[in-house]
Amino acid sequence: MKLTDLAIKDTEIKKTEIIKFISKLLHSKEQAERWHRQVTPKALSSHLALETYYKTVIDNIDDLTECYQGLKGKIIGYEPCNFISYVDNQQLINYFTELFNYINVNRNHFEDSCLLNIIDEIKQKILKTLYKLQNL
């Protein structure tokens, strides 16, 4: 195996991880929107927290995707997602906590500071959502 072959393989692995990352973010928007319509009437604060998340995070996801593509080229092959039915507020807290942790672990696939700044904005939205789910 040549050094250039290793570089190509590394690039392919990185692109696969980028696709997973952005697919997971897109799924979070769609999942939040579905849960928004499923929460019980007594969970108005959860209903509103989810609405704020899915209506605002999509712009960040779009920015991240377009900026990445401006640097590295078109992303093709987003991963499908399985949606989860609403159970209770703790489920929402667990989901957004896991999403936050996933982003922290996998953000290293994005090297440019402008991309990392967008990811930080997404993390802020997740933390605000968690605050509202836990305290309101």
Coordinates of C-alpha atoms in Angstrom, one line a residue:
M1 CA 0.0 0.0 0.0
K2 CA 1.3 3.4 -1.0
L3 CA 1.3 6.5 1.2
T4 CA -1.2 8.1 -1.2
D5 CA -3.5 5.0 -0.8
L6 CA -3.5 5.6 3.0
A7 CA -4.3 9.3 2.5
I8 CA -7.2 8.4 0.2
K9 CA -8.5 5.8 2.7
D10 CA -8.3 8.3 5.5
T11 CA -10.2 10.8 3.5
E12 CA -12.9 8.3 2.7
I13 CA -13.2 7.3 6.4
K14 CA -13.4 11.0 7.4
K15 CA -16.1 11.7 4.7
T16 CA -18.1 8.7 6.1
E17 CA -17.9 10.2 9.6
I18 CA -19.0 13.6 8.3
I19 CA -22.0 12.0 6.6
K20 CA -22.9 10.2 9.9
F21 CA -22.5 13.5 11.8
I22 CA -24.7 15.6 9.6
S23 CA -27.2 12.8 9.2
K24 CA -27.5 12.6 13.0
L25 CA -28.0 16.4 13.2
L26 CA -30.7 16.2 10.6
H27 CA -32.3 13.3 12.4
S28 CA -32.3 15.4 15.6
K29 CA -34.3 18.1 13.9
E30 CA -36.8 15.6 12.5
Q31 CA -37.1 13.7 15.8
A32 CA -37.7 16.9 17.8
E33 CA -40.4 17.9 15.4
R34 CA -42.1 14.5 15.7
W35 CA -41.9 14.6 19.5
H36 CA -43.2 18.2 19.5
R37 CA -46.5 16.8 18.1
Q38 CA -46.6 13.8 20.5
V39 CA -46.0 15.4 23.9
T40 CA -49.0 15.4 26.3
P41 CA -50.9 18.6 26.9
K42 CA -49.5 18.8 30.4
A43 CA -46.0 19.1 28.9
L44 CA -46.3 22.5 27.3
S45 CA -42.7 23.6 28.2
S46 CA -41.4 20.4 26.5
H47 CA -43.6 21.1 23.5
L48 CA -42.2 24.7 23.2
A49 CA -38.6 23.6 23.9
L50 CA -38.8 21.1 21.1
E51 CA -40.4 23.6 18.7
T52 CA -37.7 26.1 19.3
Y53 CA -35.0 23.5 18.7
Y54 CA -36.3 22.1 15.4
K55 CA -37.2 25.5 14.0
T56 CA -33.8 27.1 14.7
V57 CA -31.3 24.3 14.5
I58 CA -32.1 23.6 10.8
D59 CA -30.4 26.9 9.8
N60 CA -27.2 25.8 11.7
I61 CA -27.3 22.4 10.1
D62 CA -27.7 24.0 6.7
D63 CA -24.8 26.4 7.3
L64 CA -22.6 23.5 8.5
T65 CA -23.4 21.4 5.5
E66 CA -23.0 24.2 2.9
C67 CA -19.8 25.5 4.5
Y68 CA -18.3 22.0 4.6
Q69 CA -19.3 21.4 1.0
G70 CA -17.7 24.7 0.1
L71 CA -14.4 23.5 1.6
K72 CA -14.4 19.8 0.8
G73 CA -17.0 19.1 -1.9
K74 CA -20.5 17.7 -2.1
I75 CA -21.8 15.3 0.5
I76 CA -23.8 12.4 -0.9
G77 CA -25.4 9.5 0.8
Y78 CA -27.0 10.7 4.0
E79 CA -28.0 8.0 6.4
P80 CA -31.7 7.1 7.0
C81 CA -33.0 7.4 10.5
N82 CA -35.4 5.5 12.7
F83 CA -37.8 7.7 14.6
I84 CA -38.7 7.1 18.3
S85 CA -42.1 7.5 19.7
Y86 CA -42.5 9.9 22.7
V87 CA -42.6 8.3 26.1
D88 CA -41.9 11.0 28.7
N89 CA -39.7 14.0 29.4
Q90 CA -36.8 12.0 30.7
Q91 CA -36.6 10.3 27.3
L92 CA -36.1 13.8 25.7
I93 CA -33.5 14.7 28.3
N94 CA -31.6 11.5 27.6
Y95 CA -31.8 11.9 23.9
F96 CA -30.4 15.5 23.9
T97 CA -27.8 14.6 26.4
E98 CA -26.6 11.7 24.2
L99 CA -26.7 14.0 21.1
F100 CA -24.6 16.6 22.9
N101 CA -22.0 13.9 23.9
Y102 CA -21.9 12.5 20.4
I103 CA -21.1 16.0 19.0
N104 CA -18.4 16.5 21.6
V105 CA -16.8 13.2 20.7
N106 CA -17.1 13.5 16.9
R107 CA -16.5 17.2 16.3
N108 CA -12.8 16.5 15.7
H109 CA -13.7 15.4 12.1
F110 CA -14.2 19.1 11.3
E111 CA -10.9 20.9 11.3
D112 CA -11.8 24.4 10.1
S113 CA -12.6 26.9 12.8
C114 CA -15.6 28.3 10.9
L115 CA -17.1 24.8 10.9
L116 CA -16.3 24.3 14.6
N117 CA -18.0 27.6 15.4
I118 CA -21.2 26.4 13.7
I119 CA -21.0 23.2 15.7
D120 CA -20.7 25.2 18.9
E121 CA -23.9 27.1 17.9
I122 CA -25.7 23.8 17.6
K123 CA -24.3 22.7 21.0
Q124 CA -25.7 25.9 22.4
K125 CA -29.2 25.1 21.1
I126 CA -29.0 21.6 22.5
L127 CA -28.0 23.0 26.0
K128 CA -30.8 25.5 25.9
T129 CA -33.2 22.7 25.0
L130 CA -31.9 20.6 27.9
Y131 CA -32.3 23.5 30.3
K132 CA -35.9 24.0 29.3
L133 CA -36.7 20.3 29.5
Q134 CA -35.1 20.0 32.9
N135 CA -36.2 23.2 34.5
L136 CA -39.4 24.6 33.0

